[in-house]
Structures are given as structure tokens and as C-alpha cells.
GROMACS .gro file of C-alpha atoms in nm:
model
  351
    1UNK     CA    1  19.859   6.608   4.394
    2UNK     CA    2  19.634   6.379   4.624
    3UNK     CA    3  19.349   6.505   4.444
    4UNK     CA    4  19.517   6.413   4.084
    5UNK     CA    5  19.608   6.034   4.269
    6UNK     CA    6  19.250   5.999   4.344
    7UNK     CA    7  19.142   6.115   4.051
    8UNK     CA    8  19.321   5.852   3.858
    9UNK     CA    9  19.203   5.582   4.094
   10UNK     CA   10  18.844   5.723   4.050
   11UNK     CA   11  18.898   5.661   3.686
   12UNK     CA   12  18.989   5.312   3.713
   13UNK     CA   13  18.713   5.260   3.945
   14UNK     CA   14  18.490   5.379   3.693
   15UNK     CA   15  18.656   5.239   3.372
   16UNK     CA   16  18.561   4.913   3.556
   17UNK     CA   17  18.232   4.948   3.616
   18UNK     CA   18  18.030   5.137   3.358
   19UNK     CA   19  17.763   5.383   3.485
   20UNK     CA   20  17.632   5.560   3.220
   21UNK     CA   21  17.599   5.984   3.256
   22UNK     CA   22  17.323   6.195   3.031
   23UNK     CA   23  17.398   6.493   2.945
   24UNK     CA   24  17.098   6.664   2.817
   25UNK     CA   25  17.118   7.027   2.623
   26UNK     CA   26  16.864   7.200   2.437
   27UNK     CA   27  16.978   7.446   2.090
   28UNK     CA   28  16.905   7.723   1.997
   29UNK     CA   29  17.104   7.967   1.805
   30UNK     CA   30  17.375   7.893   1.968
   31UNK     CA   31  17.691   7.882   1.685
   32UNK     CA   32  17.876   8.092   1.887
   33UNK     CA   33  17.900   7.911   2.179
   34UNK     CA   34  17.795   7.512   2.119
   35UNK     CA   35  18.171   7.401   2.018
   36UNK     CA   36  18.310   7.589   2.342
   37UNK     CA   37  18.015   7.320   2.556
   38UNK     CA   38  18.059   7.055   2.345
   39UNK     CA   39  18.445   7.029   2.367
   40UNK     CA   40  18.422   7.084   2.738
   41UNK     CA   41  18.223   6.770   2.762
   42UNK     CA   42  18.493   6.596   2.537
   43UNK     CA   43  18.773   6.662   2.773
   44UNK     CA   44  18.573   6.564   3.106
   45UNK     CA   45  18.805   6.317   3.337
   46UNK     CA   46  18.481   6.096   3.342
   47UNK     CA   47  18.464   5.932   3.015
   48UNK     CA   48  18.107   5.712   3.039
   49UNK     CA   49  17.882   5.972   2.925
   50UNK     CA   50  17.616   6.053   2.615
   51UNK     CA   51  17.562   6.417   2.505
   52UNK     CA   52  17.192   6.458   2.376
   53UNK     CA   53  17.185   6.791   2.202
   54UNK     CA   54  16.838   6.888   2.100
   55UNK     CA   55  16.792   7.134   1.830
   56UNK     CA   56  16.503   7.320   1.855
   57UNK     CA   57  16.465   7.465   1.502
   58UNK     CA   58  16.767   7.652   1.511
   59UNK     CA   59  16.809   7.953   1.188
   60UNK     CA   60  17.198   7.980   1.279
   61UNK     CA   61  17.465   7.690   1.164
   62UNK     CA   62  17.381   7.497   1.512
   63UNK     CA   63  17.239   7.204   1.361
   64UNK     CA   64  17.522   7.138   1.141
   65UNK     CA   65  17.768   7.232   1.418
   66UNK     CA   66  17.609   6.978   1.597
   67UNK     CA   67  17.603   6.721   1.358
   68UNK     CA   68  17.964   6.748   1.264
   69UNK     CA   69  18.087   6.658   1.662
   70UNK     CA   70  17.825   6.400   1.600
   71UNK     CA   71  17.985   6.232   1.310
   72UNK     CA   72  18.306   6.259   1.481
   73UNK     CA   73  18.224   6.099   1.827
   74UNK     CA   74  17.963   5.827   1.896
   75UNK     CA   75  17.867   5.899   2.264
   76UNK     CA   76  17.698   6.257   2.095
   77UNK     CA   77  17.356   6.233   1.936
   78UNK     CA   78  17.137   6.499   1.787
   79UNK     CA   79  16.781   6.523   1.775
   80UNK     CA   80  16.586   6.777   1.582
   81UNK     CA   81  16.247   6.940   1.628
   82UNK     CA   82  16.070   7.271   1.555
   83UNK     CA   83  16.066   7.527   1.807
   84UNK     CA   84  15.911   7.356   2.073
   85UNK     CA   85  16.072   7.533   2.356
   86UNK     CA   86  16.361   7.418   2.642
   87UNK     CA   87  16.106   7.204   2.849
   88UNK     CA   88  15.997   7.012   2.543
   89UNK     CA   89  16.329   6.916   2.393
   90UNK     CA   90  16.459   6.810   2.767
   91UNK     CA   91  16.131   6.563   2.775
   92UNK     CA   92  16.244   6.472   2.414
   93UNK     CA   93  16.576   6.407   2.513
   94UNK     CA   94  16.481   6.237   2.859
   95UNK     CA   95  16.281   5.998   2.665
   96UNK     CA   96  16.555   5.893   2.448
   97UNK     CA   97  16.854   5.888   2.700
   98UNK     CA   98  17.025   5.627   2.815
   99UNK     CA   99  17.230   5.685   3.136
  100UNK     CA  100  17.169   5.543   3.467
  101UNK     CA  101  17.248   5.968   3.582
  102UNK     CA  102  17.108   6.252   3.435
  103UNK     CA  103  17.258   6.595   3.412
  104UNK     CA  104  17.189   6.910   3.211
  105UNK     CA  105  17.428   7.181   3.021
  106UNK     CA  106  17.314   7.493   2.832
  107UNK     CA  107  17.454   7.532   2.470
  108UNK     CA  108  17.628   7.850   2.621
  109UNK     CA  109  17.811   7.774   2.902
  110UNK     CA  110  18.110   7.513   2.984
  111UNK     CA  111  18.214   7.253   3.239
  112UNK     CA  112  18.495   7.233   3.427
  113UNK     CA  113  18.702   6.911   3.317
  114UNK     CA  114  18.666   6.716   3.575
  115UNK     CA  115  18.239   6.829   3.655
  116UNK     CA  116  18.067   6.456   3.571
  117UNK     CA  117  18.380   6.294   3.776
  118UNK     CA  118  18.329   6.503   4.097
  119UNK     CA  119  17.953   6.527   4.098
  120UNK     CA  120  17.962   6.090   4.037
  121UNK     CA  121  18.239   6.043   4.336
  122UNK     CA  122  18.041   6.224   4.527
  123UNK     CA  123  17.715   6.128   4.483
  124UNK     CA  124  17.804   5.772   4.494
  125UNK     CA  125  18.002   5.785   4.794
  126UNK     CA  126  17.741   5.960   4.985
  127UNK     CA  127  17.511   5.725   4.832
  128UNK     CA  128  17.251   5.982   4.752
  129UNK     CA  129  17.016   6.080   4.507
  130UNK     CA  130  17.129   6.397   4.391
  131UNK     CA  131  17.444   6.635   4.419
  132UNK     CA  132  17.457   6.961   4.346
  133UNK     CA  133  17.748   7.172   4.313
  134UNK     CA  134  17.863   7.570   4.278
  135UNK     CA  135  17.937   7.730   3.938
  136UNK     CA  136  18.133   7.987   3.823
  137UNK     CA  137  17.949   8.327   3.675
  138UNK     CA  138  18.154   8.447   3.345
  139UNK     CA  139  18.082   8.777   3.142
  140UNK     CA  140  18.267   8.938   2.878
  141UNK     CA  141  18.515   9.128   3.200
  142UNK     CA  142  18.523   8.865   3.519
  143UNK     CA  143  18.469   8.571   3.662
  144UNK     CA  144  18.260   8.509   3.975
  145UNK     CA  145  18.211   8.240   4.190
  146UNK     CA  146  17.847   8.163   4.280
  147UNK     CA  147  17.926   8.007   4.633
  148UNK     CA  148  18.166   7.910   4.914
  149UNK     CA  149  18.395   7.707   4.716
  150UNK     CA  150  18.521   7.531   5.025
  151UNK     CA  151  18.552   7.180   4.927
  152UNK     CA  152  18.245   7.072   5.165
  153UNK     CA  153  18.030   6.841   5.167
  154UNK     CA  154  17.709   6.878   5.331
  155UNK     CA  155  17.435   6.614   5.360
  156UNK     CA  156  17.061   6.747   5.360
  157UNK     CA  157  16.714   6.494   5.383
  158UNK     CA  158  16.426   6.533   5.130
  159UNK     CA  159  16.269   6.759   5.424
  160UNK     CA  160  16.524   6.997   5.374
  161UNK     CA  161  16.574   7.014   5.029
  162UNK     CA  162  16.168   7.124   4.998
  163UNK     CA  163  16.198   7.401   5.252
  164UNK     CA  164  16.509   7.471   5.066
  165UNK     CA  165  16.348   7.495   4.738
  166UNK     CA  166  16.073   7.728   4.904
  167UNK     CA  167  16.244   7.927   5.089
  168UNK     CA  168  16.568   7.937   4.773
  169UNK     CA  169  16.795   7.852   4.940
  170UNK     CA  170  16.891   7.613   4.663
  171UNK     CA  171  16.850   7.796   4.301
  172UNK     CA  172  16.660   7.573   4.043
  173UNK     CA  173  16.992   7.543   3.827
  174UNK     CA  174  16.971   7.245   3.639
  175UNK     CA  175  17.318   7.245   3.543
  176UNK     CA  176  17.451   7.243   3.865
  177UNK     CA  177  17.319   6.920   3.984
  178UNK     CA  178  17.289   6.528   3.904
  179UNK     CA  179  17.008   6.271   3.960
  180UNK     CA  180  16.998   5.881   3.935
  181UNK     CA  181  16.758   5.828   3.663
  182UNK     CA  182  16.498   5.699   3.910
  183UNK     CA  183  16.407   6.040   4.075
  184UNK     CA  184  16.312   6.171   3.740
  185UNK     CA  185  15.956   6.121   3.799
  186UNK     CA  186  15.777   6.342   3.616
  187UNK     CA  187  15.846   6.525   3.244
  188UNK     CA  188  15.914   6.919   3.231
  189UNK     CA  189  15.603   7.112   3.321
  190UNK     CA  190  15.513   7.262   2.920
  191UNK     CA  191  15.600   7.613   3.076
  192UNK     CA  192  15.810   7.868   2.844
  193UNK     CA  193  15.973   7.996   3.159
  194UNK     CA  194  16.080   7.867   3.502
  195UNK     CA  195  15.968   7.525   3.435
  196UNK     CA  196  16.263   7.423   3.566
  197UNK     CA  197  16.186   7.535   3.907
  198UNK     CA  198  15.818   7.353   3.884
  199UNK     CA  199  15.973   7.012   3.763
  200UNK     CA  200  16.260   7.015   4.063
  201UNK     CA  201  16.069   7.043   4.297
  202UNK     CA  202  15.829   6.746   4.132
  203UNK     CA  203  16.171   6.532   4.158
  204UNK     CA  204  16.251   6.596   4.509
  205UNK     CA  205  15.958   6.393   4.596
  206UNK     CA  206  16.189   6.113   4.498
  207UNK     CA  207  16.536   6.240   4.681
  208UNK     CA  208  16.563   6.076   5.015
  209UNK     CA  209  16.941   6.213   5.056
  210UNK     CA  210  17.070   6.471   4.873
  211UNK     CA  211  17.436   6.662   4.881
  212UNK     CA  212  17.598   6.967   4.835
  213UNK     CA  213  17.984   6.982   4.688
  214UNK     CA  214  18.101   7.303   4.783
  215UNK     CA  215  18.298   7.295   4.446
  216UNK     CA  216  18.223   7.564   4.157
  217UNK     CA  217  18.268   7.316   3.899
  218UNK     CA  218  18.007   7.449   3.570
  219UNK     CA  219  18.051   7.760   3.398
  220UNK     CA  220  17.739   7.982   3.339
  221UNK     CA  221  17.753   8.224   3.101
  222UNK     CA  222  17.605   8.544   3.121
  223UNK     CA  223  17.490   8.709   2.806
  224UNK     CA  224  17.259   8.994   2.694
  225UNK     CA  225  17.027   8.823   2.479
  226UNK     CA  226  16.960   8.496   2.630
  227UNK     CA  227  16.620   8.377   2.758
  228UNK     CA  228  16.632   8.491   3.124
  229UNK     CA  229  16.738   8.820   3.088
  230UNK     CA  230  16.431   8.900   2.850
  231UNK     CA  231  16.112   8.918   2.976
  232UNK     CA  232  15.755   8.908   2.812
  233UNK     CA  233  15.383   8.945   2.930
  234UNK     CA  234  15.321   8.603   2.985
  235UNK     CA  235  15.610   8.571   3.207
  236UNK     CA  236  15.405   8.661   3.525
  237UNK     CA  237  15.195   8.376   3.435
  238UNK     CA  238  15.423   8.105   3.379
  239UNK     CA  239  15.597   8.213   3.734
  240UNK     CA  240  15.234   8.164   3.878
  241UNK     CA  241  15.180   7.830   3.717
  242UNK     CA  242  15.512   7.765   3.879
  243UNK     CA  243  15.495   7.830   4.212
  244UNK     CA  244  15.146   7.692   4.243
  245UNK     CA  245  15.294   7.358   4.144
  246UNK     CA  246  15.553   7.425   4.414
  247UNK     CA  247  15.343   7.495   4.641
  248UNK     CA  248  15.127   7.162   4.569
  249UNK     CA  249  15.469   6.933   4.585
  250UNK     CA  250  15.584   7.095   4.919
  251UNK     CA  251  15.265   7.049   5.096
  252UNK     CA  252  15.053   6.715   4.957
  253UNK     CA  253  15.339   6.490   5.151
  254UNK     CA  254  15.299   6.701   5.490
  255UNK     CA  255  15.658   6.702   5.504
  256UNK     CA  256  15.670   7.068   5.631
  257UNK     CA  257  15.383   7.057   5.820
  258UNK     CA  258  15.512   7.255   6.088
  259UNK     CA  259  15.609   7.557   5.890
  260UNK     CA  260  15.229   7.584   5.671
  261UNK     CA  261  15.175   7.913   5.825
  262UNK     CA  262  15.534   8.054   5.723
  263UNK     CA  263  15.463   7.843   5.396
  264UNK     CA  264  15.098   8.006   5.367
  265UNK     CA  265  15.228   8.346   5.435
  266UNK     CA  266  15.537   8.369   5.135
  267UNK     CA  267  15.329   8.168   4.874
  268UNK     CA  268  15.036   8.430   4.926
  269UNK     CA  269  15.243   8.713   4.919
  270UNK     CA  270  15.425   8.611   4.637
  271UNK     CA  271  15.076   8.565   4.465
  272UNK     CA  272  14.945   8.924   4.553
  273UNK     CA  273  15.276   9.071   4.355
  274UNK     CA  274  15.296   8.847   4.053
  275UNK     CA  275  14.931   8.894   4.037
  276UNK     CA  276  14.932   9.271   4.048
  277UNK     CA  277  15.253   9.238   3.781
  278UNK     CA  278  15.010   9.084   3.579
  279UNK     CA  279  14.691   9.288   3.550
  280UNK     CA  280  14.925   9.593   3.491
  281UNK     CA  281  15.116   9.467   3.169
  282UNK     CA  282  14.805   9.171   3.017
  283UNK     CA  283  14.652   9.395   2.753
  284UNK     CA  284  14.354   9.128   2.730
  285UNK     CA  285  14.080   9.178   2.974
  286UNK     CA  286  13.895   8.887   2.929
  287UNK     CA  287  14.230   8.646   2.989
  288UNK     CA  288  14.360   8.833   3.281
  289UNK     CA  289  14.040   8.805   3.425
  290UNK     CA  290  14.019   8.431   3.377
  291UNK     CA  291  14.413   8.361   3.478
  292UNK     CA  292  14.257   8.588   3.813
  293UNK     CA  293  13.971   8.317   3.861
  294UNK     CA  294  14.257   8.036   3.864
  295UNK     CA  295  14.438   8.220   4.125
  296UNK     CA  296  14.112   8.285   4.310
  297UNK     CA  297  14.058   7.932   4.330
  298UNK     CA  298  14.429   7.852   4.443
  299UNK     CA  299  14.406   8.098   4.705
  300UNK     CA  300  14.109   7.987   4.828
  301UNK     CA  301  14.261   7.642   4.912
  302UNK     CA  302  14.519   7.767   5.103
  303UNK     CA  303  14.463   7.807   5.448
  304UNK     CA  304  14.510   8.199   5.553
  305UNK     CA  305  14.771   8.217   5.838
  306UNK     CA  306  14.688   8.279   6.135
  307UNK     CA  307  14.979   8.520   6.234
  308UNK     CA  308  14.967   8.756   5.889
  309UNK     CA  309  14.936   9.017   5.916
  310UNK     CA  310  14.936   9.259   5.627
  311UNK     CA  311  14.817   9.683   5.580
  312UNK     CA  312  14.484   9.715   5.548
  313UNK     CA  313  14.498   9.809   5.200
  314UNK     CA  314  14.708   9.472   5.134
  315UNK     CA  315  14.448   9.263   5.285
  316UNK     CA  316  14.142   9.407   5.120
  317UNK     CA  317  14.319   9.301   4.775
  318UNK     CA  318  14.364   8.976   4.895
  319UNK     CA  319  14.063   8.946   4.987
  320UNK     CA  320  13.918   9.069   4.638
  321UNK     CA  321  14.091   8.841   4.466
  322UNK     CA  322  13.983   8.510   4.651
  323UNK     CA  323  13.684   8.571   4.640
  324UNK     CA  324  13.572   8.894   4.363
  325UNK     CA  325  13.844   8.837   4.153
  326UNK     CA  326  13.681   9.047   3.880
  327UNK     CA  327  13.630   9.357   4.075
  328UNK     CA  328  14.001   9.285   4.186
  329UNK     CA  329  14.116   9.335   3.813
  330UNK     CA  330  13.900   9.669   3.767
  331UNK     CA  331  14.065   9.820   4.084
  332UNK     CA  332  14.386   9.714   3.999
  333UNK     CA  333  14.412   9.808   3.666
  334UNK     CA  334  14.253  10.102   3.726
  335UNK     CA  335  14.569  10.213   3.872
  336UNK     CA  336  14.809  10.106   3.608
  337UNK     CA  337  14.891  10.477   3.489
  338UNK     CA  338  14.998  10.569   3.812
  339UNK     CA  339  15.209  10.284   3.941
  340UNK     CA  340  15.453  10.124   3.689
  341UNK     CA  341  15.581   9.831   3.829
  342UNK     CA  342  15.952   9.737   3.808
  343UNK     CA  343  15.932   9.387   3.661
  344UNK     CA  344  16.332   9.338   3.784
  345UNK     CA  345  16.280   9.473   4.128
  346UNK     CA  346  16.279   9.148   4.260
  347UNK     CA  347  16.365   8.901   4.021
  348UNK     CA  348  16.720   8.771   4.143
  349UNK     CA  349  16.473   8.647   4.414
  350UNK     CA  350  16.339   8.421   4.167
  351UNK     CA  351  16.704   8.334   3.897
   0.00000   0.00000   0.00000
């Protein structure tokens, strides 16, 4: 009950003074699912919103799904292009929204009614930057929640959110958090995979105070045949790309200055498996052993820390690859008969 009175204050409050919310969602063969996302963004207790849906060359009825809540409702806008990819038809959308806030939804999943109203309270109350909140986890059988669902509300600096991002405690999920408009510095990194992860971590450059609202408030959907349950060869190398750019953002600022060495140690670790991941399952010789080169070069600018220390075997590798990454490839592929690496071993490490 007091949260239903201060709800309908909250809505007053806001009917009054008009603060824009983007929602942005990328399509793609998505009938089943769109007019489940679409009417859950209908019925949200905040009403000041715009629904970008982006159809990315869609061979289903999506488009005309789409264009049929469009017809019906003003605030929702389609935009079409040709199988261009997620990151792409987020920058397409960011370039045409219009909100003050910007939030994300995937054509799959829901929100909880009241998900843009709790995630503005809170964010401007707290006066902060960005908000992020806990979700719910649905299959075809049950219903999780992904976190503590206390009610909390926990304050954390741009400091902490980096190490956070590192170190994952915070998971890259778009659609559990909202920005103002002005930390959206950069445009999504042109990655098929994981550029989500790469591009956050670009925008917390620009969150002095951030929040968490122990609240599961977005449904994710969990189905078979969606993107991040399928992986592909170039996968290891978009998750490289990726964490090299986090690894740029967290230390060109020298805001976690006094954990390089811990820093030093995962990112190089991390390297040595993805990169190993990847000689084994590239067919192409030649392009393996020029993605190696890039990662030589990465490597070699990070400082090795002082306190690692790995097998012998381990660091001879690593050494091979800074510095001969082509005789690194040959001994490593080599042994990709005997040693089949599980490409899902670790990869909730990474979701």
C-alpha cells in the first residue's frame, strides 16, 4: 500500500515534469515474442517514454508486427535496416532517440510494469548517473531471481563500478540498467558478440555515482536458439577485442592504480585461455597467426606482475606469445588433437 501511494505521487511528479525515457530494442526474428515486450512497455506506471524498435532484416512477420503497435501508438517508432547486427541497430537507434534516459530491452524478454518508474525514482533521487537493477530468469518450467531482491539501495563511485566491471561483479546486462543521455559517450564497439561489455565499460568513464536497486524488475528470457547460447569461431575473437578495450578504459584514467598487478594478472590470464580457445578451433593459419601478433602487441604493453606466478609450462606460452607469437601458434596447434577444449567451461564467467 505505501508503495502504491508513492507510486501515484511519483506519477504526478512525473506527469508534471516531462523527462523523456528511450527504450532501445534491436529485431530479429522475434514474432513470437515482440508483442509479449512491446505490451509490457505499454502498461509501464511511467508513461514518458519512446520505444525504438530496430529491425534488422527480419524473414519472420516482425517488421509488420512492429509496424502495426506503431500505427497504433505514437511514442513507438520503427526503423529498418539489413542485417547489420545488435551493436549497429543500437548506434542506429541511439542516433535517432530522443530521451533525456536511455535504457535497453531485448525483443524476447518483458518488463515488470512498473521497471522505467523504479529505475527513474531512483536514479533521480540518488541523483546519479546510472541505476541498475536485478531481473528475473524465465524458461519454459521456472522462474529465477538473478539477485538479492531486498529492496536496497546501494551507492557505488565510478572507482568501483570499473573494478566492478573487471572483476564482474556487475554483469554487462544492458537491460538491467539506465543512463542520463550524457554518459553515452561513445557508439557500440562494431563487435558481433559481447560488445556490450566493451561499450559499458567505455560509459563508465562518464558515471561519477552510480546505484544499485536491489529490485528484480526485467524479465530475461532464456531460450535455446538465441544469440548467446550459440557460439561460433570468431567468438574467441570478439571476447579478445573486448576485454582489450576493457582493459584500456580501466587503466588510461589510473583510477585503479593500486590494484594493476591484480589487474595485470586476470587480464593476462584471461588472454592465455581465449587465446589457446582460439588457435584450436580458427581453421585459417594465416589469420590466427595475425589475430596472435595483435595480442602479442597487447601483451607486450602490459606490465607483467610482479607477484605471478604461473607453472612453468604456463609461463613459457606466455612468453611465446609476446614475443614469438608464430612459433606460439605451431606449438599450440600442434596439440589440438589431443586437448579439446570445452568452449562452455567457463563461460557463465563471462554472460
Amino acid at each position: 500500500v505505501a508503495y502504491g501511494l508513492k507510486s501515484r505521487n511519483m506519477q504526478r511528479a512525473i506527469t508534471s515534469k516531462k523527462t523523456m525515457i528511450s527504450i532501445i530494442t534491436p529485431v530479429y526474428n522475434a514474432e513470437k515474442f515482440i508483442s509479449s515486450m512491446i505490451d509490457s512497455v505499454l502498461v509501464q506506471t511511467y508513461q514518458d517514454w519512446e520505444l525504438i524498435l530496430v529491425d534488422d532484416g527480419s524473414k519472420d512477420a516482425s517488421a509488420e508486427i512492429c509496424k502495426e503497435y506503431a500505427a497504433k501508438d505514437t511514442r513507438i517508432r520503427v526503423i529498418h535496416q539489413h542485417d547489420r547486427g545488435p551493436a549497429q541497430a543500437r548506434n542506429r537507434a541511439l542516433r535517432e532517440s530522443k530521451g533525456d534516459f536511455i535504457t535497453f530491452a531485448d525483443s524476447d524478454d518483458w518488463l515488470e510494469p512498473t521497471f522505467l518508474e523504479r529505475l527513474f525514482q531512483t536514479l533521480t533521487q540518488e541523483n546519479a548517473d546510472c541505476v541498475i537493477c536485478e531481473f528475473f530468469e524465465n524458461d519454459t518450467q521456472k522462474e529465477i531471481v538473478r539477485g538479492s531482491n531486498t529492496g536496497a539501495i546501494e551507492h557505488r563511485t565510478q572507482e568501483e563500478m570499473l573494478y566492478a566491471l573487471y572483476d564482474f561483479k556487475i554483469e554487462s546486462y544492458l537491460w538491467t540498467m539506465l543512463f542520463r543521455r550524457k554518459c553515452i559517450s561513445t557508439p557500440f564497439y562494431p563487435f558481433k558478440i559481447v560488445e556490450d561489455y566493451a561499450t559499458i565499460s567505455s560509459w563508465m568513464l562518464q558515471v561519477k555515482k552510480a546505484v544499485f536497486l536491489h529490485v528484480p524488475l526485467y524479465h530475461y528470457r532464456q531460450t535455446k536458439g538465441s544469440s548467446s547460447h550459440v557460439t561460433h569461431q570468431e567468438d574467441d575473437i570478439y571476447w579478445l577485442k573486448a576485454m582489450f578495450v576493457v582493459y584500456r578504459n580501466i587503466t588510461k584514467h589510473h583510477l585503479l592504480q593500486q590494484h594493476t598487478n591484480e589487474i595485470n594478472r586476470y587480464f593476462i590470464e584471461r588472454t592465455m585461455w581465449y587465446t589457446r580457445s582460439l588457435v584450436r578451433t580458427l581453421h585459417s593459419a594465416p589469420a590466427c597467426i595475425h589475430y596472435l601478433k595483435l595480442i602479442a602487441l597487447q601483451l607486450r604493453q602490459m606490465q607483467t606482475p610482479h607477484e605471478w606466478k604461473p607453472g612453468r609450462k604456463q609461463y613459457f606460452r606466455y612468453w611465446l606469445l609476446r614475443n614469438m607469437p608464430w612459433l606460439y601458434y605451431h606449438i599450440i596447434s600442434s596439440t589440438k588433437s589431443k586437448n579439446v577444449v570445452d568452449r562452455n567451461a567457463n563461460q557463465t564467467l563471462f554472460e
